[in-house]
Amino acid sequence: MFEKIKKDFTTKTLVLIPIAIAINIVVGELVARLKLPIYLDSIGTVLVGAIAGPWAGALTGGLANLIWGLFTPTSAPFFYVAAVIGFMAGLAGKYGAFEGETPYWVSVLVGAVFVFSLTLFVLAFINVNVDETGYATFPSMGELFSRYLLLFIVAILLGGAIGYFLLQKGGYAGLWGLITGVIAAIISAPTAAYVFGGVTGAGTDLLVAAFRASGGGILSSVLAQGSVSDPFDKMLSFMVVWLILKALPARFKAR
Amino acid sequence: MYVARASGLHQLHPLTKVLTALCLLIAGLTLPGNWTSYCITLLIVFPLSAWGKVFPNLLHIVWIVSLPFAISVLLIQSLFWGAGTPIFEFWLFAPKVEGARYALISLGKIILVMSSFLLFSLTTRPDALMIALKQAGMPSSIAYIIVTTLQIVPSFQRKGATILDAQRSRGLETEGNLWVRARALVPIVLPLALGSLMEVEERAIAIEARAFNSHKAETSLIEIPDTQFQKNFRTVTLVAMPLLMIFGILWRL
Amino acid sequence: MNITIQDLRFTYPTGLDALKGISLNIKSGEQVAIVGQNGAGKTTLVRHFNGLLQPTSGSVIIGDWDTQKHTVAKLASRVGYVFQNPDEQLFSKDVLTEVAFGPKNLGYASEKINALVKRALALTELSAETETNPYDLSPAWRKMAALASTIAMDTPIVIFDEPTTGQDAANVGRIANVIAELKKAGKTVITITHDIDFCAENFERVIALSKGQVLLDGPVREVLAQEEILAQTYVDPPQLTRLGKRLGWPEPIGTQQEFLQALSRRQPKQA
C-alpha cells in the first residue's frame, strides 16, 4: 500500500503540486472575472490526479483548501471534498479517461442520461409531499413520468445536445467529471448544512433558497443545490484538463 | 495574513496556537447547546486575540467575510422555513422565528470557524510555523508544497492577468453574453496551464540540485522558543480533541 | 491610421502617477521607438493604444476611434500588440491554428485568413512548422510564432513590447526583417526597446520618456545625439554614435552605413 502511494510522489510530482494549487486559485479568479456561473477552481487538482495518480491528486486537493484557508477560512472545512475530487481524477486517469477521443454517440448518451437523472431528481424534490406532522414522502416514479412526460423528453433531447456540442470528443472525461461532481455534492452537503447553515454567501444560494421554498429540508436542499451545480462544474473541469493534456507537446508527454 | 506585534500570544510556539485554535473550533462545533459557539468566540477567542493585540484586525476580517453569509443564511432560513411562528407578515413574505433562530445558530458556527482560524494565522509567522511543523515530524515535501504555493501565487496572478490582456489583444471578446464569455475560457486557461507545466522540469532539477532528497536532518537559523508547560498543554489538547468529538456524538444520540 | 494622444494622464490604483500629461501624434506608416529607463512609463503608454489601460484623464484616438468607447477586442482590428513573453498566450495544438486565432477572432473570411496566415508564417520563417506544437519549438521560435500570430491580424498599427530582449543575433535579425516588411506594407510600427543599437538601425523616430513625461521626440539621429539629456533617463546613445562623437565628427551618426560613409569622407585621398 505505502509503496504504491510512494510511487505517486516523484520530485516532479512534488514540484507540480504547488503549481497546480496556484492554477486552482488563479483560474478560479479568472472565471469570476469573466462572470461565469461556475467555480472551476479544481482544475489544478484534477490535472495532478490525471498526471500523477490518485494519491497525489488527493494530497493536492486537500492541501489546496487548507492553504487557501489561510486567506478565506471558509474553504478549509471542505478540504476532504477537494481531496476526494483529486483522488477521483487519479482514478479517471488510471482508466484512461483523459486519453484519446470518445465516440460522439457515447458523449450524447452520457449527456442525455445525466440531464434525465437530474430532471428526475429535481422533479421528485419539487413534488415532495409534506404532511401536517412534517413527514415527507417522495412521489413515485410512475406518477412523475405520467405528469411530466413532455419535460422528460425535452430533458433527454437537451442532454443529448449538451453531449454532442459540449462534451464532443471528451465524453469519458466529462462522464468521470459528472460522477465526481455527484460524489462531491453528497459528501460536502453535511458540512455545508451543519457548519454553514446551508449557504455559501455566493450565487448558488439562490438554488438553495428555491429548494427550501419548495419544501425541502436544510440538508436535502443543500444536497439538491450541490447535485445541480457540482456535476456540471466538475464535468467542465475534467474536460478542460482533457484539453490541456491533449495540447501538451510530445516533448512533455515523453517524460 | 501575519500581523507583527509584541505580544505574549505571538511568542507562543506555533503548534500551541494551531492546536488551541483547533481545540476551540471542535469544542464550539461539538459541545451541546445551540449558543456554545458564540460563547467560545466571545469568551475565549476574542479575549485571546486582544491579548495578541490583533482584535481589531480579526474583527474586521470576520465582519467582511461573514456579512454575505449572514445575509444569505438569514434570508433563506427565515423566509423559507415552512411551518412556524411568523415574525411579521407582508405580502408573500412571512419570515419565521424558528428560521431566524436557526440562521443565528449557523452564523455563530461560521464566525467561530473564521475567528479561531484567524487567531493563529494573524499571530503566527508562516516560516516559523513551517519550521515548527518540520521539527514535529512533518515531511519536508509537505513544507515545500506549502511554502512554494504561497510564494508563487502572486506571480501566477500576474501571469493570469497578462494572459487575459494578451488574448484580448488578439481580438478575444471577454465581455458580452454567457456564450461569448464561456468561449473565452479555453484560450485563457490553456496558456496558464501549459506554460506552467513546461516549468516543472526546470524546477525539479533546481530543487534536486539543492539536495532536496537528502535524508539528513535540517538545521534552522530561526530558534523557536518552547516551554515544558506548552508541551504539556499541547498533549492535553491532543487528548481533548477526540474526547470532545466522541462526547459530542454520544450526546446527540 | 493616425494616433492622437492628448494630455494623457494615468494613475495606477496604488496611487502611482505613471503618465503625467503626454501629448503625441503618430502618423500613419511611421516607425517609432520608445525608449527610457524602467518605470519611465513606456509600457503604461503603449497599453493605452489598444485599450488595455484607460486614461485617468486625457484621450487616445486611433484613427477615428476613441479607445474609451471600444473594447480591447474591437480595437484589436486596428492595433496589434506583440507581448514580451510568448508563453503567456500560446495554447493551440499546432502553429497554424495558433496563428489563425487572431484573424478568426476578427471575423475575416476564410480565404482572407488563409492568405494572411500564410504571409505571416513566411515573414517569420515558420512556413515549415505549420503542424508543430508551439511548445515543441525553441523559445526563440516561440517568440516568432507569437509575432506571426499578431502580424496575421493585418492591423494598420503594430506594437512590439521589448521584441529583442533575450533574443540571439539571428532572431534579432529576423525581427528587424519583419519590421522592415511591415514598413514596406505601410504599417505603423511602435516598439518599446532597451536595445539602442536595434533602435538606431530600424526606426525613423524616437520618443524618450522619463518619469511619465516626454523627454525628447524627433528623428532618430537627432534624439540619440543628445547624450546629456538621454542620460537623465539612463539611455546611452548607440555605440557608433558615441564613437563618432569621440572622434569629434560634427554630423550625428546612427547606423553602420552612416558611420562608414562618414569614415570614407575623411579618408585621406590616395595620391
Coordinates of C-alpha atoms in Angstrom, one line a residue, chain C residues 63-218:
Chain C
G63 CA -8.0 56.8 -36.5
D64 CA -11.5 58.0 -35.6
W65 CA -12.0 55.7 -32.6
D66 CA -11.6 56.9 -29.0
T67 CA -10.1 54.0 -27.1
Q68 CA -12.5 54.7 -24.2
K69 CA -15.5 53.9 -26.4
H70 CA -14.3 50.5 -27.8
T71 CA -13.4 47.2 -26.2
V72 CA -9.9 45.8 -26.4
A73 CA -11.2 43.0 -28.7
K74 CA -12.7 45.6 -31.1
L75 CA -9.5 47.8 -31.0
A76 CA -7.6 44.6 -31.9
S77 CA -8.7 45.1 -35.5
R78 CA -6.7 48.3 -35.6
V79 CA -3.8 47.8 -33.2
G80 CA -1.8 44.5 -32.9
Y81 CA 0.2 44.1 -29.8
V82 CA 3.2 41.6 -29.5
F83 CA 3.7 40.8 -25.8
Q84 CA 7.1 40.1 -24.3
N85 CA 6.6 36.5 -23.3
P86 CA 5.2 34.2 -25.9
D87 CA 4.4 31.5 -23.3
E88 CA 1.7 33.8 -21.9
Q89 CA -0.5 33.4 -25.0
L90 CA 0.3 30.2 -26.9
F91 CA -2.3 27.5 -26.5
S92 CA -3.1 25.8 -29.8
K93 CA -2.3 22.3 -30.9
D94 CA -0.2 23.5 -33.8
V95 CA 1.4 26.7 -35.1
L96 CA -1.1 27.0 -38.0
T97 CA -4.1 27.1 -35.6
E98 CA -2.3 29.4 -33.3
V99 CA -1.6 32.0 -36.0
A100 CA -5.1 31.8 -37.3
F101 CA -6.6 32.5 -33.9
G102 CA -6.3 36.3 -34.1
P103 CA -7.7 36.8 -37.7
K104 CA -10.6 34.3 -36.8
N105 CA -11.5 36.5 -33.8
L106 CA -11.6 39.5 -36.1
G107 CA -14.2 37.7 -38.3
Y108 CA -12.3 37.7 -41.6
A109 CA -13.5 35.4 -44.4
S110 CA -11.7 32.1 -44.5
E111 CA -9.8 32.8 -47.8
K112 CA -8.5 36.0 -46.3
I113 CA -7.5 34.2 -43.1
N114 CA -5.6 31.6 -45.1
A115 CA -3.7 34.2 -47.1
L116 CA -2.9 36.3 -44.0
V117 CA -1.7 33.3 -42.1
K118 CA 0.5 32.1 -45.0
R119 CA 2.1 35.5 -45.4
A120 CA 2.7 35.9 -41.6
L121 CA 4.3 32.4 -41.5
A122 CA 6.5 33.2 -44.5
L123 CA 7.6 36.6 -42.9
T124 CA 8.6 34.8 -39.6
E125 CA 10.3 31.9 -41.4
L126 CA 7.8 29.4 -39.9
S127 CA 6.3 28.1 -43.1
A128 CA 7.8 24.6 -42.5
E129 CA 6.5 24.4 -38.9
T130 CA 2.7 24.7 -39.5
E131 CA 1.9 21.3 -37.9
T132 CA 4.4 21.7 -35.0
N133 CA 3.0 22.1 -31.4
P134 CA 4.1 25.6 -30.4
Y135 CA 5.6 24.3 -27.2
D136 CA 7.8 21.9 -29.2
L137 CA 9.5 25.0 -30.7
S138 CA 12.6 26.6 -29.0
P139 CA 11.9 29.7 -27.0
A140 CA 13.3 31.9 -29.9
W141 CA 10.9 30.3 -32.4
R142 CA 8.0 30.5 -29.9
K143 CA 8.7 34.3 -30.0
M144 CA 8.4 34.2 -33.8
A145 CA 5.2 32.2 -33.6
A146 CA 3.7 34.8 -31.2
L147 CA 4.9 37.5 -33.6
A148 CA 3.3 35.7 -36.6
S149 CA 0.0 35.4 -34.7
T150 CA -0.2 39.2 -34.3
I151 CA 1.0 40.1 -37.8
A152 CA -1.6 37.7 -39.3
M153 CA -4.3 40.0 -37.9
D154 CA -3.2 42.6 -40.5
T155 CA -3.7 45.6 -38.3
P156 CA -2.6 49.1 -39.6
I157 CA -0.7 49.6 -36.3
V158 CA 1.6 47.0 -34.7
I159 CA 3.1 47.4 -31.2
F160 CA 6.2 45.4 -30.1
D161 CA 7.0 45.3 -26.4
E162 CA 10.8 44.7 -25.9
P163 CA 11.0 42.4 -29.0
T164 CA 14.7 41.8 -28.8
T165 CA 15.1 41.1 -25.1
G166 CA 16.7 37.7 -24.6
Q167 CA 17.0 37.0 -28.3
D168 CA 20.1 35.9 -30.1
A169 CA 21.6 37.8 -33.0
A170 CA 19.9 35.6 -35.6
N171 CA 16.5 36.2 -34.1
V172 CA 17.1 40.0 -33.7
G173 CA 17.9 40.0 -37.5
R174 CA 14.6 38.1 -38.2
I175 CA 12.6 40.6 -36.1
A176 CA 14.3 43.5 -37.9
N177 CA 13.4 41.9 -41.2
V178 CA 9.7 41.6 -40.1
I179 CA 9.7 45.3 -39.1
A180 CA 11.1 46.3 -42.4
E181 CA 8.5 44.3 -44.3
L182 CA 5.7 45.9 -42.2
K183 CA 7.1 49.3 -43.1
K184 CA 7.0 48.4 -46.8
A185 CA 3.4 47.4 -46.4
G186 CA 2.7 50.9 -45.0
K187 CA 2.0 49.8 -41.4
T188 CA 2.7 51.9 -38.3
V189 CA 5.2 50.2 -36.1
I190 CA 5.7 51.2 -32.5
T191 CA 8.4 49.5 -30.4
I192 CA 9.4 49.7 -26.8
T193 CA 13.1 48.8 -26.5
H194 CA 16.2 49.0 -24.4
D195 CA 18.3 48.0 -27.3
I196 CA 19.5 51.3 -28.6
D197 CA 21.5 49.8 -31.4
F198 CA 18.4 48.0 -32.7
C199 CA 16.5 51.3 -32.3
A200 CA 19.1 53.2 -34.4
E201 CA 19.2 50.6 -37.1
N202 CA 15.5 50.2 -37.6
F203 CA 13.5 53.3 -36.6
E204 CA 13.0 56.8 -38.0
R205 CA 11.6 58.5 -34.9
V206 CA 12.5 58.1 -31.3
I207 CA 10.5 59.1 -28.2
A208 CA 12.4 59.2 -25.0
L209 CA 10.2 59.0 -21.8
S210 CA 11.3 60.0 -18.4
K211 CA 9.2 59.9 -15.2
G212 CA 5.9 59.8 -17.1
Q213 CA 6.7 62.6 -19.5
V214 CA 8.2 63.0 -23.0
L215 CA 11.8 64.0 -22.6
L216 CA 12.8 64.0 -26.3
D217 CA 10.9 63.4 -29.5
G218 CA 12.3 63.6 -33.0

